[in-house]
XYZ file of C-alpha atoms in Angstrom:
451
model
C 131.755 160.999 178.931
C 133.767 159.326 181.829
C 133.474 162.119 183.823
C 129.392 162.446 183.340
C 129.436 158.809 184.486
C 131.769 159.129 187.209
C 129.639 161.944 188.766
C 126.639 159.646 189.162
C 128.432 157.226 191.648
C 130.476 160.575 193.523
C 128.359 161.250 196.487
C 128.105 157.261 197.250
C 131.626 156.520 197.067
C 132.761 159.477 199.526
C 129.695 157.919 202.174
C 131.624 154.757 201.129
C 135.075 156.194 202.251
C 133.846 157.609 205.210
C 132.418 154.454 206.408
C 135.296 152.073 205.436
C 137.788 154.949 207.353
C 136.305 154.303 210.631
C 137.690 150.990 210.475
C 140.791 152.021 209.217
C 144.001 150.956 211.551
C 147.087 153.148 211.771
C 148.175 156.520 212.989
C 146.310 159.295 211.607
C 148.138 161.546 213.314
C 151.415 163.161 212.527
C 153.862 165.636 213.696
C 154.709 165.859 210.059
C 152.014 168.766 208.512
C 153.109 167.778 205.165
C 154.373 165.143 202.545
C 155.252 165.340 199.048
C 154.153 162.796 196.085
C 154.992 162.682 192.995
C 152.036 162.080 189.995
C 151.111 162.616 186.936
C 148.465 165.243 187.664
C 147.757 167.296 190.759
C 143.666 167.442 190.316
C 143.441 163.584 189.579
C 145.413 162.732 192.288
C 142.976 164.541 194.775
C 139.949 163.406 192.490
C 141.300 159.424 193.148
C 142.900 159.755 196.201
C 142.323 162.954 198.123
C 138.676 161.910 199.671
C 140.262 158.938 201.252
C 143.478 160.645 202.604
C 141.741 163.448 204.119
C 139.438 161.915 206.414
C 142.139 159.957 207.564
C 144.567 162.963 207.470
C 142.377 165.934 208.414
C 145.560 168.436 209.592
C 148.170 166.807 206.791
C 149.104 169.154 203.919
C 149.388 166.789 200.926
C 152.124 168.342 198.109
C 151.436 167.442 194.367
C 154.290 167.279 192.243
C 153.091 167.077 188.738
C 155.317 164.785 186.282
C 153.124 166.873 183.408
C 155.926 169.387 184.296
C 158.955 167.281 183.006
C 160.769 168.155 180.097
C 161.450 165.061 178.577
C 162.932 166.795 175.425
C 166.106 168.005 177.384
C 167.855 164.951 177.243
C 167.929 162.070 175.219
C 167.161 159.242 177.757
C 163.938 159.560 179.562
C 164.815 158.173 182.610
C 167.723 160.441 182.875
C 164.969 163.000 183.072
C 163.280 161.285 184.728
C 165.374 160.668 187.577
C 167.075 164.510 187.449
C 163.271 165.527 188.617
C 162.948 163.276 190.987
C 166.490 164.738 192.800
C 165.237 167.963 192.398
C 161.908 167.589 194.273
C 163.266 165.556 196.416
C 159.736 163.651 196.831
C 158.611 161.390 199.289
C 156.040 158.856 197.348
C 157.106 158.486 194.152
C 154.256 157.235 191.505
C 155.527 155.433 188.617
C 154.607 152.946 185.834
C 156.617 149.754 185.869
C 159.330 150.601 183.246
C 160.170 153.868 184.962
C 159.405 151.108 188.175
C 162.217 148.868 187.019
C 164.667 151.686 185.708
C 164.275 153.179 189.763
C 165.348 149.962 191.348
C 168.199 149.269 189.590
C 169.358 152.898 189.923
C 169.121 153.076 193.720
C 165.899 155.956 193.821
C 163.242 153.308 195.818
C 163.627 151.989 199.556
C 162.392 148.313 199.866
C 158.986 147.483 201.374
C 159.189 144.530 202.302
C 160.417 145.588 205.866
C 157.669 147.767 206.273
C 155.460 145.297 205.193
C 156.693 142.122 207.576
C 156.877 144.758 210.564
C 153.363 145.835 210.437
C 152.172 142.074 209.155
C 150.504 144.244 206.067
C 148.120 141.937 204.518
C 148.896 141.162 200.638
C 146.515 138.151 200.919
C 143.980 139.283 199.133
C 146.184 141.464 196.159
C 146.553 139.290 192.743
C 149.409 137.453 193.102
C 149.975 137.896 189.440
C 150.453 141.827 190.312
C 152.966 141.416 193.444
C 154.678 138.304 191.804
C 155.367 140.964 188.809
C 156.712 143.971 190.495
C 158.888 141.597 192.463
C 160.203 140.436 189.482
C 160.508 143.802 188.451
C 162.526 144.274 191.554
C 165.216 141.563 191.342
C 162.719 139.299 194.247
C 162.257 142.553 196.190
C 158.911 144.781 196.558
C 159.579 148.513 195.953
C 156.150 149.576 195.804
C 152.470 148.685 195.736
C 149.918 149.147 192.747
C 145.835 149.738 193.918
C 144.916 149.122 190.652
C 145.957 148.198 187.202
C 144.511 148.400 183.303
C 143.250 145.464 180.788
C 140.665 145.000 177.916
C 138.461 141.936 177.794
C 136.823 140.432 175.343
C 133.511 140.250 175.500
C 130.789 139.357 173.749
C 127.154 138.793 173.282
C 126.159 135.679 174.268
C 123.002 135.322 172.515
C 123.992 136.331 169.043
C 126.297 133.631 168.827
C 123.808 131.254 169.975
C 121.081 132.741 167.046
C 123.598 132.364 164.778
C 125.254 129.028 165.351
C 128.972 130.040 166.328
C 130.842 128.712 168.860
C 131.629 131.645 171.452
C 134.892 132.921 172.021
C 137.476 131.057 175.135
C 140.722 132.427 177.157
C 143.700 132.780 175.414
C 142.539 133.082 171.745
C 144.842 134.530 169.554
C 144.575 137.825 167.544
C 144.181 135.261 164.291
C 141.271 133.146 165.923
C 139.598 136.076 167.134
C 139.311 137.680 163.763
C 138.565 134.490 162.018
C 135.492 133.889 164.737
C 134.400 137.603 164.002
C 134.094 136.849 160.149
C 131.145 134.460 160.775
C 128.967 137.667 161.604
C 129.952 139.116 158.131
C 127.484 137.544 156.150
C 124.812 140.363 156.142
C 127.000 143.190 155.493
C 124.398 144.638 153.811
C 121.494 144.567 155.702
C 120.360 147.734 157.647
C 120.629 145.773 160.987
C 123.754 144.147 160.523
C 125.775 142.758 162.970
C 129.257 143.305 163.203
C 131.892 140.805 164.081
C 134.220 143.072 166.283
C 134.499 146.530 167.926
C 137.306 147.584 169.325
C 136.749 150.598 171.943
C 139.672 152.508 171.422
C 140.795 152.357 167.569
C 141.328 155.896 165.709
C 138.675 154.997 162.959
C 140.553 157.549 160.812
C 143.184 154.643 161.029
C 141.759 151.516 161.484
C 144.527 149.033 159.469
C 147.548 150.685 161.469
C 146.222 151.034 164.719
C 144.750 147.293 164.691
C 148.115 146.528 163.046
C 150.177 148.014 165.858
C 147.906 146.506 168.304
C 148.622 142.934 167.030
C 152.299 143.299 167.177
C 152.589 144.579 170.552
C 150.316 141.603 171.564
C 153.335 139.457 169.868
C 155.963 141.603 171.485
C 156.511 142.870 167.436
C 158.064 146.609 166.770
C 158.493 148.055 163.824
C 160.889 150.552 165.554
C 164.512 149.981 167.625
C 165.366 153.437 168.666
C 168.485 152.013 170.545
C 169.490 150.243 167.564
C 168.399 153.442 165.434
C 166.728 150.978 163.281
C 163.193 150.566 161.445
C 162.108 147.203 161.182
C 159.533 146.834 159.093
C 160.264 144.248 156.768
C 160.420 140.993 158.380
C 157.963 138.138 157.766
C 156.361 138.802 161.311
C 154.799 142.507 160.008
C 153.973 140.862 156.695
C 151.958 138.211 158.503
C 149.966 140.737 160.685
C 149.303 142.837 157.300
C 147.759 140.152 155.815
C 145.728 139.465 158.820
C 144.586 142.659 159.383
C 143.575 143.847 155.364
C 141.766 140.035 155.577
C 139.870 141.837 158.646
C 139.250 145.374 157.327
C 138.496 143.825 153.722
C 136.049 141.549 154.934
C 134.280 144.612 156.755
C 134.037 142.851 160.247
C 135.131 145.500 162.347
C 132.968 148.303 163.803
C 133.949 151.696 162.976
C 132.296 153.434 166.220
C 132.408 156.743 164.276
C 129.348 155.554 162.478
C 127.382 155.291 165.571
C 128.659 157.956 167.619
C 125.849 160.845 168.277
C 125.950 163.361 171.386
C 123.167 165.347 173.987
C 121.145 163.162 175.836
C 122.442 159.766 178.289
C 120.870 157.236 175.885
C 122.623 159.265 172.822
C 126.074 159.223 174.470
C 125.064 155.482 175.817
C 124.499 154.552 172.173
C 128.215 155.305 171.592
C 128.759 152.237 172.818
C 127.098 149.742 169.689
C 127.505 146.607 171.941
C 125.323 147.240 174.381
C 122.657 147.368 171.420
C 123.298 144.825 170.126
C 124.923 145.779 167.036
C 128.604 144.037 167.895
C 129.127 140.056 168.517
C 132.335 140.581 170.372
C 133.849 143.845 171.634
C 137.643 144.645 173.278
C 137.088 147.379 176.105
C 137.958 148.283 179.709
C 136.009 147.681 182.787
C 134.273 151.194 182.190
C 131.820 148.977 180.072
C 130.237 148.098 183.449
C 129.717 151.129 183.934
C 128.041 151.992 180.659
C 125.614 148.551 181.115
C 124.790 149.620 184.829
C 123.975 153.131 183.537
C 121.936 151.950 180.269
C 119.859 149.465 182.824
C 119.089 152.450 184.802
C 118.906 155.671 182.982
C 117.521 153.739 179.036
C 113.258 153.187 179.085
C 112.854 149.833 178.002
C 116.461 149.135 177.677
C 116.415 145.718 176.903
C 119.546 143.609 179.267
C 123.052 142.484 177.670
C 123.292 138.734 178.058
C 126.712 138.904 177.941
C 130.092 137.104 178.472
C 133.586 138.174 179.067
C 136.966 135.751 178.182
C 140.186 137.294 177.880
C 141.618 139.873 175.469
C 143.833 138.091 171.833
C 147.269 136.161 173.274
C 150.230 135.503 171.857
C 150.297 131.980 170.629
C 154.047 132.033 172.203
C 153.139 132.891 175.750
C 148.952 131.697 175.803
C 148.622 131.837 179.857
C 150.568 135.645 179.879
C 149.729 138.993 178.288
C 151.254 142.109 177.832
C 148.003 144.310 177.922
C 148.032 144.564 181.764
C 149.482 147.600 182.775
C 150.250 149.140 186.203
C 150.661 152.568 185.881
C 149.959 153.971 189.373
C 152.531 152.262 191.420
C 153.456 154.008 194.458
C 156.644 153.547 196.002
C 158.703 155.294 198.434
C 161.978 157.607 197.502
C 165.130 156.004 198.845
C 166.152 159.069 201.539
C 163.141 160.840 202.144
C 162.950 162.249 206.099
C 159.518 161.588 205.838
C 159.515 157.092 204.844
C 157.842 155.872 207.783
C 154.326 158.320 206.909
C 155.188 157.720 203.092
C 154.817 153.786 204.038
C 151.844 154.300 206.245
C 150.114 156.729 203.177
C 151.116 154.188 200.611
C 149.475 151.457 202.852
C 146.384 153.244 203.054
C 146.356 153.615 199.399
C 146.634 149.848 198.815
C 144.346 149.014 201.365
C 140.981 146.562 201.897
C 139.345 149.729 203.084
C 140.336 151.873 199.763
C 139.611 148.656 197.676
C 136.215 148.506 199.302
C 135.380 152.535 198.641
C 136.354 152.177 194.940
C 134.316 148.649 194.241
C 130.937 150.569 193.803
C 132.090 152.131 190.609
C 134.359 151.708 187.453
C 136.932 153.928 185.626
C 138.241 151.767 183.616
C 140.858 150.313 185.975
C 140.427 147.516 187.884
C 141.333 146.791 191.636
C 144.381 144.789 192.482
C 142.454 143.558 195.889
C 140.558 140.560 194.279
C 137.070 139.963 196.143
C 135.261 143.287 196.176
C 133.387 142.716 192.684
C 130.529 140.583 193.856
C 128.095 142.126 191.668
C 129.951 141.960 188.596
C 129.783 138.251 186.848
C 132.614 136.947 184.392
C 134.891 139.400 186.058
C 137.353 136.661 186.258
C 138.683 137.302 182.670
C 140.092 140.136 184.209
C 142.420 138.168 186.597
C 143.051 135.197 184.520
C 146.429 135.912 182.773
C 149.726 136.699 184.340
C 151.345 139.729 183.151
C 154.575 140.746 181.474
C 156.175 143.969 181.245
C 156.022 146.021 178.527
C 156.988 149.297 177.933
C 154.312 151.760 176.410
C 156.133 154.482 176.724
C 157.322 156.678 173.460
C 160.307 159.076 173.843
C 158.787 162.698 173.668
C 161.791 164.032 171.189
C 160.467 161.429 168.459
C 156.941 162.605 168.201
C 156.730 163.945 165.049
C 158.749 160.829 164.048
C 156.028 158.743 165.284
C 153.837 160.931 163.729
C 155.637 160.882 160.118
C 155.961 157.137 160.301
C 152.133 156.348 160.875
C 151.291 158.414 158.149
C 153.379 156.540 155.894
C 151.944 152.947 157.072
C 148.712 154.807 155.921
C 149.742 155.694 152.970
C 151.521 152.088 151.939
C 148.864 150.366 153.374
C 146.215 152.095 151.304
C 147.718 151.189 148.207
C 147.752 147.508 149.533
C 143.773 148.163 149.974
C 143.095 149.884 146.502
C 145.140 146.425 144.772
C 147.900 149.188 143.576
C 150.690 147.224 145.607
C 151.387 144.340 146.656
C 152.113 143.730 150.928
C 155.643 143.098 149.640
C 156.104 145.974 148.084
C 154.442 147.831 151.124
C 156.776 146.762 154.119
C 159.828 147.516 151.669
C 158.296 151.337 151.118
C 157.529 151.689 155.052
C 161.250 150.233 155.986
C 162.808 152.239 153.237
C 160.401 155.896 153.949
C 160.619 154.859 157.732
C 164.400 154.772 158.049
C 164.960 158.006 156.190
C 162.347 159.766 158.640
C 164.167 158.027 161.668
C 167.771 159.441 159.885
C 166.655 162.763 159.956
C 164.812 162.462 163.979
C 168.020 161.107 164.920
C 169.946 163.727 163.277
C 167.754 166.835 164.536
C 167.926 165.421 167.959
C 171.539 165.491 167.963
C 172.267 168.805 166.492
């Protein structure tokens, strides 16, 4: 679906590029025919990035090292992996998200920035300060690398349901618990053939619903359920009980979308209609900035589609930290290898990357990431909610060997869960199976990952 919509907005972006190129400033010449970088995936790389580098690069040989091709089950610390690859392909741009970001600094594999940056008087004016203050943070007051973009869901909702219906709309920094409790007040014609749901949430399994919304909460309130350091489940505190009875109050109470319902395929306005919000079927919805993108193509593609009047605040808090969230995520930072021959064209690639010129190019469409160059979304309104909150690291990754743990474990939440639903059990007795079931299945993970 993202790629049909990312095709319509191709052929404008590279006349984009081109044009913002011209004005580019820098060498883009080398006696260097070739550089290495390290990223997730070779074709996405030249997909995002490639365009742009290679009008400003015509003669430079770009080398894609593919993390897809690390073997994270060969050791038992990722970053030890991690790292082992890295000394191996000897790279000279390094992409990273910012645990692997922090992990790097402290072990010596990232040259600073920050001379590069006062020597050529690089510009960071215009870059949320939320994103630099946080990967300086990251690296002990230093910068080690730069992030073009970064990842959050908004809230948003439709602005003139609430008004037909008398509810107060949704403000910044709501919690999970408010949020929920505002999308009961749509639940009063469950019924009806046109109902209107309280709350969709874009990227729940609907095969899943209570678990996924339930881990979703708790990494909101910094919560797991899961100390693989420790070896530990922990399952069965008053915290998970809390969010249980939250979230069966939710699913119980039949407020939340389940976008399986709705979800048809073949023409633009079928795969359009995926999206129930922009009918008017949801009050509130948590998605990406690829929504735009959806709206912009319903307004131009839908006869008689009729236009959203929408608003966006940001996504649930935790009541602890209102003002921060741990939902932004930079997973594209680049950053140079300490020791590569090759540093001064790594800084000047990494600068182009992170520029006003590539934030310019990539305004005119949405993929579901959002620039970290604030001022190039004139044409988007409430896009503040975006780059209200300050961010806080978190680490979404899951260690590779544990899979099938992970696996195993949501299965029994399911199952626990269900019987919590069906009145067979009571949310007591359901964290006490989960920590009991959960720690057994962690035993025997542990065990088959040391033997």
């Amino acid at each position: 679906m993202k790629k049909w919509l990312s095709s319509m907005v191709l052929l404008s972006l590279v006349a984009v590029i081109m044009t913002s190129c011209t004005n580019q400033q820098g060498s883009n010449t080398s006696s260097t025919s070739k550089i290495k970088i390290l990223y997730y995936d070779k074709e996405a790389f030249f997909e995002e990035y490639g365009n742009f580098l290679s009008i400003q690069y015509p003669n430079m040989e770009f080398e894609v090292i593919s993390t897809k091709d690390i073997d994270y089950a060969s050791e038992s610390d990722s970053n030890v992996v991690y790292e082992k690859f890295i000394e191996k392909e000897r790279p000279d741009i390094v992409t990273i998200q910012a645990d692997q970001y922090q992990q790097l600094v402290h072990d010596g594999y990232l040259a600073s920035l920050d001379q590069y940056i006062e020597k050529d008087k690089y510009n960071l004016d215009t870059v949320h300060p939320a994103i630099t203050s946080l990967l300086r943070e990251l690296g002990d007051g230093k910068l080690y690398g730069l992030s073009p973009k970064f990842y959050y869901q908004a809230l948003f909702y439709n602005i003139d349901l609430f008004k037909q219906n008398g509810v107060e709309p949704p403000s910044n920094s709501m919690s999970w618990e408010q949020v929920l409790t505002l999308a009961k007040r749509f639940s009063s014609n469950n019924n009806s053939t046109d109902r209107v749901y309280g709350l969709g949430i874009d990227d729940l399994d609907t095969n899943n619903i209570a678990v996924n919304l339930a881990d979703k909460i708790a990494f909101t309130q910094n919560l797991n359920d899961v100390n693989l350091k420790a070896k530990q489940v922990t399952a069965n505190t008053e915290g998970w009980k809390n969010i249980w009875k939250l979230v069966l109050q939710a699913t119980g109470s039949n407020v939340i979308c389940d976008r399986a319902s709705t979800l048809t395929m073949g023409s633009a306005e079928q795969l359009l209609e995926m999206k129930p919000f922009l009918t008017g079927k949801i009050a509130m919805t948590l998605d990406d900035s690829y929504l735009f993108e959806y709206i912009k193509q319903a307004k131009q593609n839908i006869k008689d589609f009729k236009e959203l009047n929408y608003g966006i605040v940001t996504a649930p808090v935790d009541p602890a930290n209102p003002d921060m969230t741990r939902e932004i995520r930079l997973e594209e930072i680049f950053a140079i290898r300490n020791g590569s021959d090759h540093s001064d064209l790594a800084w000047d690639i990494i600068k182009l990357i992170n520029s006003e010129d590539y934030a310019k190019a990539k305004s005119h469409s949405m993929n579901g990431s959002l620039l970290s160059r604030t001022g190039y979304y004139n044409d988007i309104k409430n896009i503040e909610a975006f780059y209200t909150l300050r961010p806080i690291a978190a680490d979404y990754y899951k260690n590779e060997k544990y899979t099938d743990f992970y696996q195993q474990f949501d299965r029994v939440k399911k199952e626990e869960i269900g019987l919590v639903e069906a009145k067979k059990a009571s949310i007591d007795d359901a964290v006490a199976a989960i920590q009991s079931k959960g720690q057994a299945l962690l035993n025997q993970a542990l065990k088959r990952t040391k033997d």
